[in-house]
Amino acid sequence: MSEGIHKTITDRDKQRLSNAINKLKLNNFKLDSLHNLTKLINSNAQREEIFTAVEQVLKLELQVGKALLVTKEEGQWAVSFAYGVKAHYFNFNNIDDILVVNESMDFAPFDYIIPVTHKEEALAYLLLADFDEDELAMSAVIKHLPYIQTMINLVVVAVENKILYKQKNDREKFDREVALAAEVHAMLFPKNLPNNNYIKCDSYYLPHHHIGGDYYDILHINENEYLMCIADVSGKGISAALLMSTLQANLHAITNYNNSLSEIVQELNNKINKVAQGDRFITLFIAKYNTVTKLFTYINAGHLPIFLTNKYGVEKLTVGCAGIGMLDELPNVLEGSFIVNTPTNLLLYTDGVTETENKDGEQFDIEGVEEVLNRKFYESPARQNQAVFGALEKFRERQHYVDDITMMSCSIE
């Protein structure tokens, strides 16, 4: 009997490993596709060539049976590509989110419509359907829908940006470009933060110039573990936002319960180096928390000290390594760790907080943050963020912020 149980567990583990490997391969393909599309865009390829590449990804790699992309060209709607169906322009009034097509709608033979919009203006519509509607396996469109939405948004925005750059320095169109890139950047942030008996989080984000280079995230990576991070890319603008999107995509692809933080950081360094090629780097704080063992491990990769507060006082988390993309190889990647034996708060933030200046040109600095946290132990992440931002507002008086203000507070116990 014990042998039978042992065999069952072993087979289950093999299946899990096989599923994990297949998922990793698929994620790697998706990342490579995004990378190749980005390279194509940056090589000044024509829009027809770029959209043909998107068509090939949908048709040959993701096995989406039918697709039609309609985009605006000089203010007029046009079909950019179509396969599996005749090229046809539909009336897309009032579609501002992914639409599931039903029989009463005049969008045959499609199942889904993905809009790409900015405020109230539509830039593109991607219509999708599968080969065989009676197939019992999971629909390719359903399986890859989040990735397809991200890909088509990034490509259409990038193509739109290329057009804007080639035109005269028109302020209205430049503002539109900035807003579009800001929307892409906003997609990096998590829509929901955990709020349970083990971990509660709250965030505050105030962009400086619409297009930011900051990023924070928290992932429930398995039954007992959470991964949290905050990052800041050197420089600002569209290229900074795109580089941060590369970090986010790679982090989501390589993070699982088998990866140590050191392995994750080393792999992120390799991926970012391939894209940035030494032109930019990213500072990163990344941590794991096990809700059963209460073990908290972290790496501070060139980032500002992260603050930990509890009934014993305030502590700075600084153990780690150089920033991501600073070096070809990261030597001596160190992990800090401790056991959470009392309710504890964490404050993750970027340098927009510490570099805020007053009328005398003085910076709020790390000491300003520490002073706020030394006053009391805040009973909730939201109150901790409010306290820090309130002190920041009072300090700067009427001076403008010089960078994005990004904070994520977490309570763990």
Coordinates of C-alpha atoms in Angstrom, one line a residue:
M1 CA 0.0 0.0 0.0
S2 CA 2.8 2.4 0.9
E3 CA 4.5 1.7 -2.5
G4 CA 1.3 2.7 -4.3
I5 CA 1.0 6.0 -2.4
H6 CA 4.7 6.7 -3.2
K7 CA 4.1 6.1 -6.9
T8 CA 1.0 8.3 -6.9
I9 CA 3.0 11.2 -5.4
T10 CA 5.9 10.7 -7.8
D11 CA 3.6 10.7 -10.8
R12 CA 2.0 13.9 -9.6
D13 CA 5.3 15.5 -9.1
K14 CA 6.4 14.5 -12.6
Q15 CA 3.2 16.0 -14.0
R16 CA 3.7 19.2 -12.1
L17 CA 7.2 19.4 -13.4
S18 CA 6.1 18.8 -16.9
N19 CA 3.4 21.4 -16.7
A20 CA 5.9 23.9 -15.2
I21 CA 8.4 23.3 -18.0
N22 CA 5.7 23.7 -20.7
K23 CA 4.5 26.9 -19.1
L24 CA 8.0 28.2 -18.9
K25 CA 8.6 27.4 -22.6
L26 CA 5.4 29.2 -23.5
N27 CA 6.3 32.2 -21.4
N28 CA 9.8 32.3 -22.9
F29 CA 8.2 32.2 -26.4
K30 CA 5.9 35.1 -25.5
L31 CA 8.8 37.1 -24.2
D32 CA 10.9 36.4 -27.2
S33 CA 8.0 37.5 -29.5
L34 CA 7.7 40.8 -27.6
H35 CA 11.4 41.3 -27.8
N36 CA 11.5 40.6 -31.5
L37 CA 8.6 42.9 -32.1
T38 CA 10.3 45.6 -30.1
K39 CA 13.5 45.1 -32.2
L40 CA 11.5 45.3 -35.4
I41 CA 9.9 48.6 -34.3
N42 CA 13.2 50.1 -33.2
S43 CA 14.8 49.1 -36.5
N44 CA 12.4 51.6 -38.2
A45 CA 10.5 48.9 -40.0
Q46 CA 7.4 49.9 -42.0
R47 CA 4.1 49.5 -40.2
E48 CA 3.1 46.8 -42.8
E49 CA 6.1 44.7 -41.8
I50 CA 5.3 45.1 -38.1
F51 CA 1.7 44.1 -38.4
T52 CA 2.7 41.2 -40.6
A53 CA 4.9 40.0 -37.8
V54 CA 2.0 40.3 -35.4
E55 CA -0.1 38.3 -37.8
Q56 CA 2.5 35.5 -37.9
V57 CA 2.6 35.3 -34.1
L58 CA -1.2 34.9 -34.0
K59 CA -1.5 32.5 -36.9
L60 CA 1.5 30.3 -36.7
E61 CA 2.7 30.4 -33.1
L62 CA -0.5 30.9 -31.0
Q63 CA -2.7 28.9 -33.5
V64 CA -5.5 31.5 -33.5
G65 CA -7.7 30.5 -36.4
K66 CA -9.1 33.8 -37.7
A67 CA -8.0 37.4 -37.1
L68 CA -8.7 40.9 -38.5
L69 CA -6.8 44.0 -37.4
V70 CA -8.3 47.4 -38.2
T71 CA -6.2 50.5 -37.5
K72 CA -6.3 54.2 -38.2
E73 CA -4.1 55.6 -40.9
E74 CA -4.0 59.3 -41.2
G75 CA -7.4 59.5 -39.5
Q76 CA -9.0 56.9 -41.7
W77 CA -9.9 53.3 -40.7
A78 CA -8.1 50.6 -42.7
V79 CA -7.6 46.8 -42.5
S80 CA -3.9 46.2 -41.5
F81 CA -4.2 42.4 -41.9
A82 CA -6.7 39.7 -42.1
Y83 CA -6.6 35.9 -42.4
G84 CA -9.2 33.1 -42.2
V85 CA -11.8 35.6 -43.3
K86 CA -12.4 38.2 -46.0
A87 CA -11.0 41.7 -45.1
H88 CA -14.0 43.7 -44.0
Y89 CA -14.6 46.9 -41.9
F90 CA -17.2 46.7 -39.2
N91 CA -18.9 49.4 -37.2
F92 CA -17.2 49.4 -33.8
N93 CA -19.3 52.0 -31.9
N94 CA -19.1 52.0 -28.1
I95 CA -16.5 49.2 -27.7
D96 CA -14.1 50.2 -25.0
D97 CA -13.3 46.8 -23.5
I98 CA -12.8 43.2 -24.7
L99 CA -16.1 42.2 -26.2
V100 CA -17.3 38.6 -26.3
V101 CA -19.4 38.3 -29.5
N102 CA -22.8 36.7 -29.4
E103 CA -25.2 35.6 -32.2
S104 CA -27.1 38.9 -32.0
M105 CA -24.1 41.0 -33.0
D106 CA -23.1 41.7 -36.5
F107 CA -19.5 40.5 -36.1
A108 CA -19.6 37.0 -37.7
P109 CA -17.5 34.9 -37.7
F110 CA -15.5 36.4 -34.8
D111 CA -15.7 35.5 -31.1
Y112 CA -13.7 38.3 -29.5
I113 CA -13.0 42.0 -30.2
I114 CA -10.0 43.7 -28.5
P115 CA -10.1 47.5 -28.7
V116 CA -7.0 49.7 -28.4
T117 CA -8.2 53.1 -27.1
H118 CA -6.9 56.3 -25.7
K119 CA -9.5 58.2 -23.6
E120 CA -12.5 58.3 -25.9
E121 CA -10.6 57.8 -29.2
A122 CA -10.1 54.3 -30.6
L123 CA -6.8 53.5 -32.3
A124 CA -7.4 49.9 -33.4
Y125 CA -9.6 46.8 -33.1
L126 CA -8.4 43.2 -33.2
L127 CA -11.1 40.6 -34.0
L128 CA -10.3 37.0 -33.2
A129 CA -11.8 33.5 -33.6
D130 CA -10.6 29.9 -33.4
F131 CA -10.4 27.2 -36.1
D132 CA -12.9 24.8 -34.7
E133 CA -15.7 26.0 -32.4
D134 CA -16.6 22.4 -31.6
E135 CA -13.1 21.5 -30.4
L136 CA -13.1 20.2 -26.8
A137 CA -9.6 21.6 -26.0
M138 CA -9.2 25.0 -24.5
S139 CA -9.7 27.8 -27.1
A140 CA -6.4 29.3 -28.2
V141 CA -7.9 32.7 -28.0
I142 CA -9.1 32.2 -24.4
K143 CA -5.8 30.6 -23.4
H144 CA -3.7 33.5 -24.7
L145 CA -6.1 36.4 -24.5
P146 CA -4.2 38.4 -21.8
Y147 CA -1.0 38.1 -23.7
I148 CA -2.6 39.0 -27.1
Q149 CA -4.2 42.1 -25.5
T150 CA -0.8 43.2 -24.1
M151 CA 1.0 42.5 -27.4
I152 CA -1.5 44.4 -29.6
N153 CA -1.6 47.3 -27.2
L154 CA 2.2 47.6 -27.1
V155 CA 2.5 47.2 -30.9
V156 CA -0.2 49.7 -31.8
V157 CA 1.0 52.2 -29.3
A158 CA 4.6 51.8 -30.6
V159 CA 3.5 52.2 -34.2
E160 CA 1.5 55.2 -33.3
N161 CA 4.5 56.7 -31.5
K162 CA 6.7 56.2 -34.6
I163 CA 4.2 58.1 -36.7
L164 CA 4.1 60.9 -34.1
Y165 CA 7.9 61.1 -34.0
K166 CA 8.1 61.5 -37.8
Q167 CA 5.6 64.4 -37.8
K168 CA 6.3 68.0 -36.8
N169 CA 6.7 68.9 -33.2
D170 CA 3.0 69.3 -32.6
R171 CA 2.2 69.7 -29.0
E172 CA -1.2 68.1 -29.1
K173 CA 0.1 65.0 -30.7
F174 CA 3.1 64.9 -28.4
D175 CA 0.7 64.9 -25.4
R176 CA -1.2 62.1 -27.0
E177 CA 2.0 60.1 -27.3
V178 CA 2.8 60.6 -23.7
A179 CA -0.6 59.6 -22.5
L180 CA -0.6 56.5 -24.6
A181 CA 2.8 55.4 -23.2
A182 CA 1.5 56.2 -19.7
E183 CA -1.4 53.8 -20.2
V184 CA 1.0 51.0 -21.2
H185 CA 3.1 51.8 -18.1
A186 CA 0.0 51.7 -15.9
M187 CA -0.7 48.2 -17.1
L188 CA 2.4 47.0 -15.3
F189 CA 1.0 47.7 -11.8
P190 CA -1.1 45.0 -10.1
K191 CA -4.9 45.7 -10.1
N192 CA -5.4 44.2 -6.7
L193 CA -3.1 43.9 -3.7
P194 CA -3.5 41.2 -1.0
N195 CA -5.5 41.9 2.1
N196 CA -5.8 38.8 4.3
N197 CA -4.7 37.4 7.7
Y198 CA -1.1 37.0 6.6
I199 CA -0.3 40.1 4.4
K200 CA -2.0 43.4 3.7
C201 CA -0.7 45.9 1.2
D202 CA -1.5 49.4 0.0
S203 CA 0.2 51.5 -2.7
Y204 CA 0.5 55.1 -3.7
Y205 CA 1.7 56.2 -7.1
L206 CA 1.9 59.8 -8.4
P207 CA 3.6 60.1 -11.9
H208 CA 5.7 63.1 -12.6
H209 CA 5.6 63.4 -16.4
H210 CA 2.9 60.8 -17.2
I211 CA 5.5 58.3 -18.4
G212 CA 7.2 56.8 -15.4
G213 CA 10.0 54.3 -14.9
D214 CA 8.8 53.0 -11.5
Y215 CA 7.2 49.6 -10.9
Y216 CA 5.9 47.7 -7.9
D217 CA 4.3 44.3 -7.7
I218 CA 3.2 41.5 -5.4
L219 CA 2.6 37.9 -6.5
H220 CA 1.0 34.9 -4.7
I221 CA 3.5 32.4 -6.2
N222 CA 2.2 29.3 -4.4
E223 CA 0.0 28.3 -1.5
N224 CA 2.3 29.6 1.2
E225 CA 4.5 32.2 -0.4
Y226 CA 4.2 35.8 -1.6
L227 CA 6.8 37.7 -3.7
M228 CA 7.0 41.4 -3.5
C229 CA 9.2 43.9 -5.3
I230 CA 9.7 47.6 -6.2
A231 CA 12.0 48.8 -9.0
D232 CA 13.1 52.1 -10.6
V233 CA 14.8 52.4 -14.1
S234 CA 17.4 54.9 -14.8
G235 CA 16.1 57.7 -17.0
K236 CA 12.5 58.4 -18.0
G237 CA 10.3 58.4 -21.0
I238 CA 9.0 55.7 -23.4
S239 CA 12.2 53.7 -23.5
A240 CA 12.3 53.5 -19.7
A241 CA 8.7 52.4 -19.5
L242 CA 9.4 49.7 -22.2
L243 CA 12.5 48.4 -20.3
M244 CA 10.4 48.2 -17.1
S245 CA 7.8 46.2 -19.0
T246 CA 10.5 43.8 -20.0
L247 CA 11.5 43.4 -16.3
Q248 CA 7.9 42.8 -15.3
A249 CA 7.2 40.2 -18.1
N250 CA 10.4 38.3 -17.2
L251 CA 9.7 38.4 -13.5
H252 CA 6.3 36.9 -14.0
A253 CA 7.7 34.3 -16.4
I254 CA 10.6 33.0 -14.2
T255 CA 9.1 33.3 -10.7
N256 CA 7.9 30.0 -9.2
Y257 CA 8.4 28.1 -5.9
N258 CA 11.6 26.4 -7.3
N259 CA 13.5 29.7 -8.0
S260 CA 15.6 31.2 -5.2
L261 CA 15.7 35.0 -5.1
S262 CA 19.4 34.8 -6.2
E263 CA 18.4 32.8 -9.3
I264 CA 15.6 35.3 -10.1
V265 CA 17.9 38.3 -9.8
Q266 CA 20.7 36.7 -11.9
E267 CA 18.2 35.8 -14.6
L268 CA 16.6 39.3 -14.6
N269 CA 20.1 40.7 -14.9
N270 CA 20.8 38.5 -18.0
K271 CA 17.5 39.5 -19.7
I272 CA 17.8 43.2 -19.0
N273 CA 21.4 43.3 -20.3
K274 CA 20.3 41.8 -23.6
V275 CA 17.7 44.5 -24.1
A276 CA 19.4 47.6 -22.5
Q277 CA 23.0 46.7 -23.7
G278 CA 24.4 48.9 -20.9
D279 CA 22.4 52.0 -21.8
R280 CA 20.2 51.8 -18.7
F281 CA 19.9 49.9 -15.5
I282 CA 17.3 49.1 -12.9
T283 CA 17.4 49.2 -9.1
L284 CA 15.3 46.5 -7.5
F285 CA 14.2 45.3 -4.1
I286 CA 12.7 41.8 -4.2
A287 CA 11.5 39.6 -1.4
K288 CA 9.7 36.4 -0.5
Y289 CA 7.5 35.8 2.5
N290 CA 6.4 32.3 3.7
T291 CA 3.2 32.6 5.6
V292 CA 3.7 29.2 7.3
T293 CA 7.4 29.3 8.3
K294 CA 7.3 33.1 8.7
L295 CA 10.6 33.3 6.9
F296 CA 11.2 36.6 5.0
T297 CA 14.1 36.6 2.5
Y298 CA 15.1 39.6 0.4
I299 CA 17.7 41.0 -2.0
N300 CA 18.3 44.7 -2.4
A301 CA 19.8 45.2 -5.9
G302 CA 21.2 48.7 -5.8
H303 CA 17.9 50.1 -4.5
L304 CA 17.3 52.6 -1.6
P305 CA 17.1 51.0 1.9
I306 CA 13.7 49.5 2.4
F307 CA 12.3 50.2 5.9
L308 CA 11.0 47.5 8.3
T309 CA 9.1 48.6 11.4
N310 CA 7.7 46.7 14.3
K311 CA 7.5 47.1 18.1
Y312 CA 11.2 46.8 18.3
G313 CA 11.8 49.9 16.2
V314 CA 12.9 50.7 12.6
E315 CA 15.4 48.8 10.5
K316 CA 16.8 49.3 7.0
L317 CA 17.0 46.3 4.6
T318 CA 20.1 46.7 2.5
V319 CA 21.7 43.3 1.9
G320 CA 21.9 42.4 -1.8
C321 CA 24.0 43.3 -4.8
A322 CA 24.5 45.8 -7.6
G323 CA 21.6 47.0 -9.7
I324 CA 20.0 45.0 -12.6
G325 CA 21.9 45.7 -15.8
M326 CA 24.8 47.5 -14.2
L327 CA 27.2 44.6 -14.8
D328 CA 27.3 41.7 -17.3
E329 CA 27.5 39.3 -14.3
L330 CA 26.4 40.0 -10.8
P331 CA 29.1 38.8 -8.3
N332 CA 28.3 38.1 -4.7
V333 CA 24.5 38.2 -4.7
L334 CA 23.6 38.1 -1.0
E335 CA 20.2 37.3 0.5
G336 CA 19.0 38.8 3.7
S337 CA 16.6 36.9 5.9
F338 CA 14.7 36.9 9.2
I339 CA 11.8 35.3 11.0
V340 CA 8.7 37.4 11.4
N341 CA 7.7 36.9 15.0
T342 CA 5.6 40.0 15.6
P343 CA 3.4 42.2 13.4
T344 CA 5.7 44.0 11.0
N345 CA 5.4 46.8 8.4
L346 CA 7.5 47.3 5.3
L347 CA 7.8 50.5 3.3
L348 CA 9.0 50.0 -0.3
Y349 CA 9.6 53.3 -2.2
T350 CA 11.6 54.9 -5.0
D351 CA 13.9 57.9 -5.1
G352 CA 11.1 60.3 -6.1
V353 CA 10.3 60.3 -2.4
T354 CA 13.7 61.0 -1.0
E355 CA 14.7 63.5 -3.8
T356 CA 11.7 65.7 -3.2
E357 CA 13.1 69.2 -2.5
N358 CA 11.9 72.2 -0.4
K359 CA 12.2 75.9 -1.3
D360 CA 15.8 75.9 0.0
G361 CA 16.8 73.0 -2.4
E362 CA 17.1 70.6 0.5
Q363 CA 16.0 67.0 -0.1
F364 CA 13.5 65.0 2.0
D365 CA 16.1 62.2 2.0
I366 CA 16.1 58.8 3.7
E367 CA 16.3 60.5 7.0
G368 CA 13.0 62.2 6.3
V369 CA 11.3 58.9 5.7
E370 CA 12.9 57.3 8.8
E371 CA 11.7 60.2 11.0
V372 CA 8.1 59.6 9.9
L373 CA 8.3 55.9 10.7
N374 CA 10.0 56.5 14.1
R375 CA 7.0 58.5 15.3
K376 CA 4.7 55.5 15.6
F377 CA 3.9 52.0 14.4
Y378 CA 1.1 52.5 11.8
E379 CA -1.7 50.0 12.2
S380 CA -2.4 49.7 8.5
P381 CA -0.4 50.0 5.2
A382 CA -2.7 52.8 4.0
R383 CA -2.1 54.9 7.1
Q384 CA 1.6 54.4 6.7
N385 CA 1.6 55.6 3.1
Q386 CA -0.6 58.6 4.1
A387 CA 1.8 59.5 6.9
V388 CA 4.8 59.5 4.6
F389 CA 3.1 61.4 1.8
G390 CA 1.6 63.9 4.3
A391 CA 5.1 64.6 5.6
L392 CA 6.4 64.9 2.0
E393 CA 3.6 67.5 1.1
K394 CA 4.4 69.5 4.2
F395 CA 8.2 69.4 3.4
R396 CA 8.0 70.5 -0.2
E397 CA 5.5 73.3 0.4
R398 CA 4.7 74.7 -3.1
Q399 CA 7.8 73.2 -4.8
H400 CA 7.1 70.8 -7.7
Y401 CA 7.9 67.1 -7.4
V402 CA 11.0 66.2 -9.4
D403 CA 10.2 62.5 -10.0
D404 CA 7.5 59.9 -9.7
I405 CA 6.3 59.3 -6.1
T406 CA 5.9 55.6 -5.7
M407 CA 5.3 53.7 -2.4
M408 CA 4.0 50.3 -1.4
S409 CA 3.4 49.5 2.3
C410 CA 2.9 45.9 3.5
S411 CA 1.9 44.5 6.9
I412 CA 3.0 41.0 7.5
E413 CA 2.5 38.7 10.5

